[in-house]
Coordinates of C-alpha atoms in Angstrom, one line a residue:
X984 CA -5.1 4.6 -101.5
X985 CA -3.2 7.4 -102.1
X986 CA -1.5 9.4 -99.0
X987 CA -3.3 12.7 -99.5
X988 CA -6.4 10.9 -99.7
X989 CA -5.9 8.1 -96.5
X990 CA -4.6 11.7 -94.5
X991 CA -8.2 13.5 -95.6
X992 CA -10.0 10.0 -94.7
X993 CA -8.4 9.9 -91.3
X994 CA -9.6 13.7 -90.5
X995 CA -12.8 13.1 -92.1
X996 CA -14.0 11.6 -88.7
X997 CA -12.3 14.0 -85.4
X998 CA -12.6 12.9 -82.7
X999 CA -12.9 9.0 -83.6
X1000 CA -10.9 6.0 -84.1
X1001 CA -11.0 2.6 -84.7
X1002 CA -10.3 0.1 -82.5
X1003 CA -10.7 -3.6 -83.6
X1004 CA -12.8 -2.2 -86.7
X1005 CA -15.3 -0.7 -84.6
X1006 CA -15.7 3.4 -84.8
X1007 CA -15.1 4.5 -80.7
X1008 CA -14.8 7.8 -79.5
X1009 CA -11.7 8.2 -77.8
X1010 CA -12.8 10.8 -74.6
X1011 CA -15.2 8.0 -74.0
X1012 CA -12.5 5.3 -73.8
X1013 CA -12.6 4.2 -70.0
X1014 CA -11.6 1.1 -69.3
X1015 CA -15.2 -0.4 -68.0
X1016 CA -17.2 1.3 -71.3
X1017 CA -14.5 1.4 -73.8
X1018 CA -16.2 -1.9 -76.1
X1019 CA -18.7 -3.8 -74.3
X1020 CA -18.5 -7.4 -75.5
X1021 CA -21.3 -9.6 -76.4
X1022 CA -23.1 -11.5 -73.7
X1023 CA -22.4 -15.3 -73.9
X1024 CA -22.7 -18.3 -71.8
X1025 CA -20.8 -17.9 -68.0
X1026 CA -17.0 -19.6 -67.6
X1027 CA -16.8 -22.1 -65.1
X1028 CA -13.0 -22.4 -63.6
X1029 CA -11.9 -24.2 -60.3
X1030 CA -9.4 -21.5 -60.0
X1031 CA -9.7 -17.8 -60.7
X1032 CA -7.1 -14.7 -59.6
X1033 CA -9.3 -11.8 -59.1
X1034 CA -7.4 -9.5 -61.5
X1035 CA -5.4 -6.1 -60.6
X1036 CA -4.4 -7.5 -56.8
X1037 CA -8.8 -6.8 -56.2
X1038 CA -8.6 -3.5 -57.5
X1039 CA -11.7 -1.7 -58.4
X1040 CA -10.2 -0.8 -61.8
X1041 CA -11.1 -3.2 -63.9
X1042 CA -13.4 -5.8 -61.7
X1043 CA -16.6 -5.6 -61.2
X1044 CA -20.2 -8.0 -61.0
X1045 CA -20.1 -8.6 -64.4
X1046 CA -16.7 -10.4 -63.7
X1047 CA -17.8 -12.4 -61.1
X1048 CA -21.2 -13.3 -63.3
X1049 CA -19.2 -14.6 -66.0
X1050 CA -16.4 -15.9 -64.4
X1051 CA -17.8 -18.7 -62.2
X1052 CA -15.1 -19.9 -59.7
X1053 CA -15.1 -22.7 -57.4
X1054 CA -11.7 -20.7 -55.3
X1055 CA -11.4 -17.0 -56.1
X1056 CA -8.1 -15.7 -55.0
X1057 CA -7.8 -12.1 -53.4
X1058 CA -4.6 -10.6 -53.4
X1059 CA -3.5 -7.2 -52.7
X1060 CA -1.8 -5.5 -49.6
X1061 CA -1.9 -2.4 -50.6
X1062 CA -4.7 0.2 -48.6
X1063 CA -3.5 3.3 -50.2
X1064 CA -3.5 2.1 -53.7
X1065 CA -7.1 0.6 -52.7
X1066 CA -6.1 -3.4 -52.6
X1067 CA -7.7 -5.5 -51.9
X1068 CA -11.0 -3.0 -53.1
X1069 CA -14.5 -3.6 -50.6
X1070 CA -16.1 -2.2 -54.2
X1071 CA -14.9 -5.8 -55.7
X1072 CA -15.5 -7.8 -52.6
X1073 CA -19.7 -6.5 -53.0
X1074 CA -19.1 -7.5 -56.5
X1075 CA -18.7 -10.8 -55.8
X1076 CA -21.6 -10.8 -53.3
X1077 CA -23.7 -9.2 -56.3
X1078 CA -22.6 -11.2 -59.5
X1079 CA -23.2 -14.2 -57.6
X1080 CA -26.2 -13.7 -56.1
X1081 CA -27.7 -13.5 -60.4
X1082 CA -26.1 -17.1 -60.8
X1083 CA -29.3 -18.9 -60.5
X1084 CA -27.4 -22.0 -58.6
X1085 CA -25.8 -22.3 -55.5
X1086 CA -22.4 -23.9 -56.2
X1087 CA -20.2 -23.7 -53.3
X1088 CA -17.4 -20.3 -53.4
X1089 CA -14.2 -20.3 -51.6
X1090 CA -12.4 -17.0 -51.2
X1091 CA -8.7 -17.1 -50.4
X1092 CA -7.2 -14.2 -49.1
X1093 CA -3.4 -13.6 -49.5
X1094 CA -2.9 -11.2 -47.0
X1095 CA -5.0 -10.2 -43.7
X1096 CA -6.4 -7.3 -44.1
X1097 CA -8.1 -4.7 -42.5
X1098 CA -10.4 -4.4 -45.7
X1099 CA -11.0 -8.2 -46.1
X1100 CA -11.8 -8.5 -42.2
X1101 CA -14.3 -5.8 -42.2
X1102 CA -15.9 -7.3 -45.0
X1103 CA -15.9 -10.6 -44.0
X1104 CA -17.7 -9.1 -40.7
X1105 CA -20.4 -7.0 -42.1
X1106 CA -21.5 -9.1 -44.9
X1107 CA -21.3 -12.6 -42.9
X1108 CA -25.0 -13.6 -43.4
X1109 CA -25.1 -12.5 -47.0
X1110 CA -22.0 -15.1 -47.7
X1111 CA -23.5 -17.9 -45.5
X1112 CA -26.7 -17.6 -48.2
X1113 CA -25.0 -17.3 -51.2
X1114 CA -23.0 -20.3 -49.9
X1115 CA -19.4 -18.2 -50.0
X1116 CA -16.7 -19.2 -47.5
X1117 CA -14.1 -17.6 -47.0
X1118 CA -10.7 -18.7 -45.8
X1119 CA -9.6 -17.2 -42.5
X1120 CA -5.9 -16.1 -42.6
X1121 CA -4.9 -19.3 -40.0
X1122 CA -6.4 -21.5 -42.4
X1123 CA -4.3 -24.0 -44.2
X1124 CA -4.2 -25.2 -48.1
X1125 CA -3.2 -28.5 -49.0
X1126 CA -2.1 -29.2 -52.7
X1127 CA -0.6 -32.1 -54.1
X1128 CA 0.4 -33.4 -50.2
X1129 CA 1.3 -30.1 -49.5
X1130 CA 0.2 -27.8 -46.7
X1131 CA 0.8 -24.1 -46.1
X1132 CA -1.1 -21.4 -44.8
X1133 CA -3.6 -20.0 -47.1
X1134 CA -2.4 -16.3 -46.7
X1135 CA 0.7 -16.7 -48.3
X1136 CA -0.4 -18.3 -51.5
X1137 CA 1.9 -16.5 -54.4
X1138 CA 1.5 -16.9 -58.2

């Protein structure tokens, strides 16, 4: 194509782009509606790392319905950047209360928080019937004959 003609092609369309050969409007590029990506069967893991140190940016339910974790690991000890978020903590609560099955959740903490204590606190009962535990900051890990205390995991 010539370059006059791929320059009028490109300004044909203001205001839109392409982004993995899909037209998107770029003011409407957030990073929870940018693309949505097609339903498919959930992910189980034994293992996940709730991403962003449990920032609200980019978690939420639909995460936690997808990703299906037997250990979810909450890092983040951070208040005034919003780590670990109580917004991604009721995630959890709400994607896995749509699971369907009861499989046992383990949440590890990295840190003792203020954030992660209230929780823990005010949404007790709702974890004790969605079958969540949730690993108190004295508890202790023990991997491959090795123990340490669950708040001071570090990947």
């Amino acid at each position: 194509m010539p370059e006059d003609e791929l320059s009028r092609s490109s300004h044909s369309n203001p205001g839109k782009s392409l982004v993995n050969g899909i037209k998107t409007n770029p003011a409407s590029n957030s990073p929870k509606s940018s693309l949505s990506v097609p339903m498919g069967p959930p992910v189980y893991v034994d293992l996940a790392y709730i991403p962003n140190h449990c920032s609200g940016k980019n978690t939420d339910p639909e995460f936690f319905k997808r990703i299906r974790a037997s250990y979810y690991v909450v890092s983040g000890n951070d208040a005034a950047n919003g780590e670990p978020s109580r917004a991604v903590l009721d995630a959890l609560l709400e994607g896995k209360s749509q699971w369907g099955e009861n499989l046992q959740v383990t949440l590890i903490p990295t840190h003792d928080t203020e954030v992660t204590r209230e929780w823990y606190q005010q949404t007790h009962e709702k974890q004790q019937e969605l079958n969540i535990m949730v690993l108190a900051s004295s508890s202790t890990v023990v991997m491959q004959d090795e123990s340490f205390p669950a708040c001071k995991i570090e990947f």
